[in-house]
Tab-separated table of C-alpha atoms in Angstrom:
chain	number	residue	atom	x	y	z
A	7	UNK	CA	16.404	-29.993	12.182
A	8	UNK	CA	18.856	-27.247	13.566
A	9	UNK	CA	17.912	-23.827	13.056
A	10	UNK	CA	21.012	-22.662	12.179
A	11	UNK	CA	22.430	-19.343	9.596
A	12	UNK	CA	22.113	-20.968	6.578
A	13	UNK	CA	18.675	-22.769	7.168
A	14	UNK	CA	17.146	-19.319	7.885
A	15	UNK	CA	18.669	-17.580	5.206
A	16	UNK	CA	17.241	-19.553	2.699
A	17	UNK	CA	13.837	-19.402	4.714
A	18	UNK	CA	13.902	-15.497	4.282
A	19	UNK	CA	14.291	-15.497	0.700
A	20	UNK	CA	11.338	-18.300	0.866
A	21	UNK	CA	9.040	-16.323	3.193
A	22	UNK	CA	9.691	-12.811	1.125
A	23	UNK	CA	9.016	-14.704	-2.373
A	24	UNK	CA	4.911	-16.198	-0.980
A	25	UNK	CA	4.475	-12.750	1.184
A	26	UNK	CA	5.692	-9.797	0.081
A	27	UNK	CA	2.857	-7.310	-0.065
A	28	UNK	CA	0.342	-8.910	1.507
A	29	UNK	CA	-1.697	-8.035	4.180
A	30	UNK	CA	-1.771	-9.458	7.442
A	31	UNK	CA	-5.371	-9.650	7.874
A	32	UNK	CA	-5.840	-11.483	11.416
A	33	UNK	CA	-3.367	-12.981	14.248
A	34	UNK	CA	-4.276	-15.508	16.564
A	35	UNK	CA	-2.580	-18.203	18.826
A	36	UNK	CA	-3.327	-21.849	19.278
A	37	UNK	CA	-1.648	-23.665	22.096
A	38	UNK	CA	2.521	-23.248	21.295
A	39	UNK	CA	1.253	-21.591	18.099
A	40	UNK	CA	1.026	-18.341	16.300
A	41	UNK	CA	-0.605	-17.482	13.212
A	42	UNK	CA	-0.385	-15.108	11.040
A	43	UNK	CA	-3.515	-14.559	8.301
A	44	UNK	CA	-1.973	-13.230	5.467
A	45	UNK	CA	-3.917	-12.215	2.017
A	46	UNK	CA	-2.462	-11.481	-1.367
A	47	UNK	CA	-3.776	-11.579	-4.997
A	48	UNK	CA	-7.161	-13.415	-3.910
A	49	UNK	CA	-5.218	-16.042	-1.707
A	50	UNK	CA	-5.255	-16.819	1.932
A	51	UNK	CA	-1.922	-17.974	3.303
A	52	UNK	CA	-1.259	-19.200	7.604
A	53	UNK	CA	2.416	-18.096	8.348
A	54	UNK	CA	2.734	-20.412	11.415
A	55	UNK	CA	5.409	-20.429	13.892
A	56	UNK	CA	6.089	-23.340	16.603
A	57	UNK	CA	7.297	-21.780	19.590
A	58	UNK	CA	7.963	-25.247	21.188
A	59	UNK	CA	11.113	-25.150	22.784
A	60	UNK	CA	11.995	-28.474	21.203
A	61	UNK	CA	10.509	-28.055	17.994
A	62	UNK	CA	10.707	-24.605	16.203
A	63	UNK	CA	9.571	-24.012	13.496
A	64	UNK	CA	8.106	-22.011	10.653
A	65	UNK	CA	6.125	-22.490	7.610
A	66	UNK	CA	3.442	-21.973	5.280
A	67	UNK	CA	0.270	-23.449	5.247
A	68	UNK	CA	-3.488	-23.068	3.089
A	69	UNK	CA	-5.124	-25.275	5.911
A	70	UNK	CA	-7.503	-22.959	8.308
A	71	UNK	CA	-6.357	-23.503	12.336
A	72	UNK	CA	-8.350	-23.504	15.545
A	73	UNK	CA	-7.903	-20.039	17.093
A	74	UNK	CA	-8.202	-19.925	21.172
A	75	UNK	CA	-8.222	-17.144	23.657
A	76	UNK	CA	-5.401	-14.828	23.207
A	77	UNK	CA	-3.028	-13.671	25.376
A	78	UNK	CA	-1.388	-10.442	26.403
A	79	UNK	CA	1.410	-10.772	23.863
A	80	UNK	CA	-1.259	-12.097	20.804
A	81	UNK	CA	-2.941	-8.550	21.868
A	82	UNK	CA	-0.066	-6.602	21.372
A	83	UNK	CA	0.889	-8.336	17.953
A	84	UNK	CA	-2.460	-7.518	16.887
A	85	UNK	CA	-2.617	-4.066	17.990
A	86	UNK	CA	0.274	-2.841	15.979
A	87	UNK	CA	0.529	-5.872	13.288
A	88	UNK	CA	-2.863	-6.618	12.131
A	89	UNK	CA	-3.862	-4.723	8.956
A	90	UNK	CA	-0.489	-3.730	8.275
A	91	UNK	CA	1.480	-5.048	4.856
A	92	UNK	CA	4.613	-6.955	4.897
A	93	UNK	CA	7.463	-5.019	2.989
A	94	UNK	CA	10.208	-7.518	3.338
A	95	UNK	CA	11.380	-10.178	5.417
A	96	UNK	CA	14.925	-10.428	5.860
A	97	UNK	CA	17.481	-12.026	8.383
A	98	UNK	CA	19.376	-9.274	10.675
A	99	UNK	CA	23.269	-9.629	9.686
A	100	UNK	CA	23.111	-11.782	7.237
């Protein structure tokens, strides 16, 4: 499926409903993946996005993933990321 405006509009308003206010407790990487930890009202949620390049994607998910080494640019999401709370997610010109 093509990413295209209307697709991520409606993924926004999706996202901001299941995360706003939580916390991103922990960030990690798995191959192509990253994964945000997020925790809100006594409930763990994985933001996961697929950085493929022919399969992007993002979505929920309650399953736990296999973390691996992180890189430089998992450090610097972490550094200035983790612990933080989300206040909104919205789509830039919409």
């Amino acid at each position: 499926m093509a990413l295209d405006g209307i697709f991520v509009h409606h993924l926004t308003k999706e996202l901001h409903l299941n995360l706003f206010k939580s916390r991103v407790e922990t960030i990690h990487e798995n191959g192509v993946y990253i994964i945000f930890k997020c925790y809100l009202n006594k409930e763990r949620k994985h933001l996961i996005f697929n950085l493929s390049a022919s399969f992007a994607s993002c979505y929920l998910d309650d399953n736990i993933p296999v973390k691996t080494t992180p890189s430089n640019f998992t450090n610097q999401l972490k550094r200035y990321l983790e612990g933080g709370i989300i206040e909104s997610i919205s789509q830039y010109k919409s």
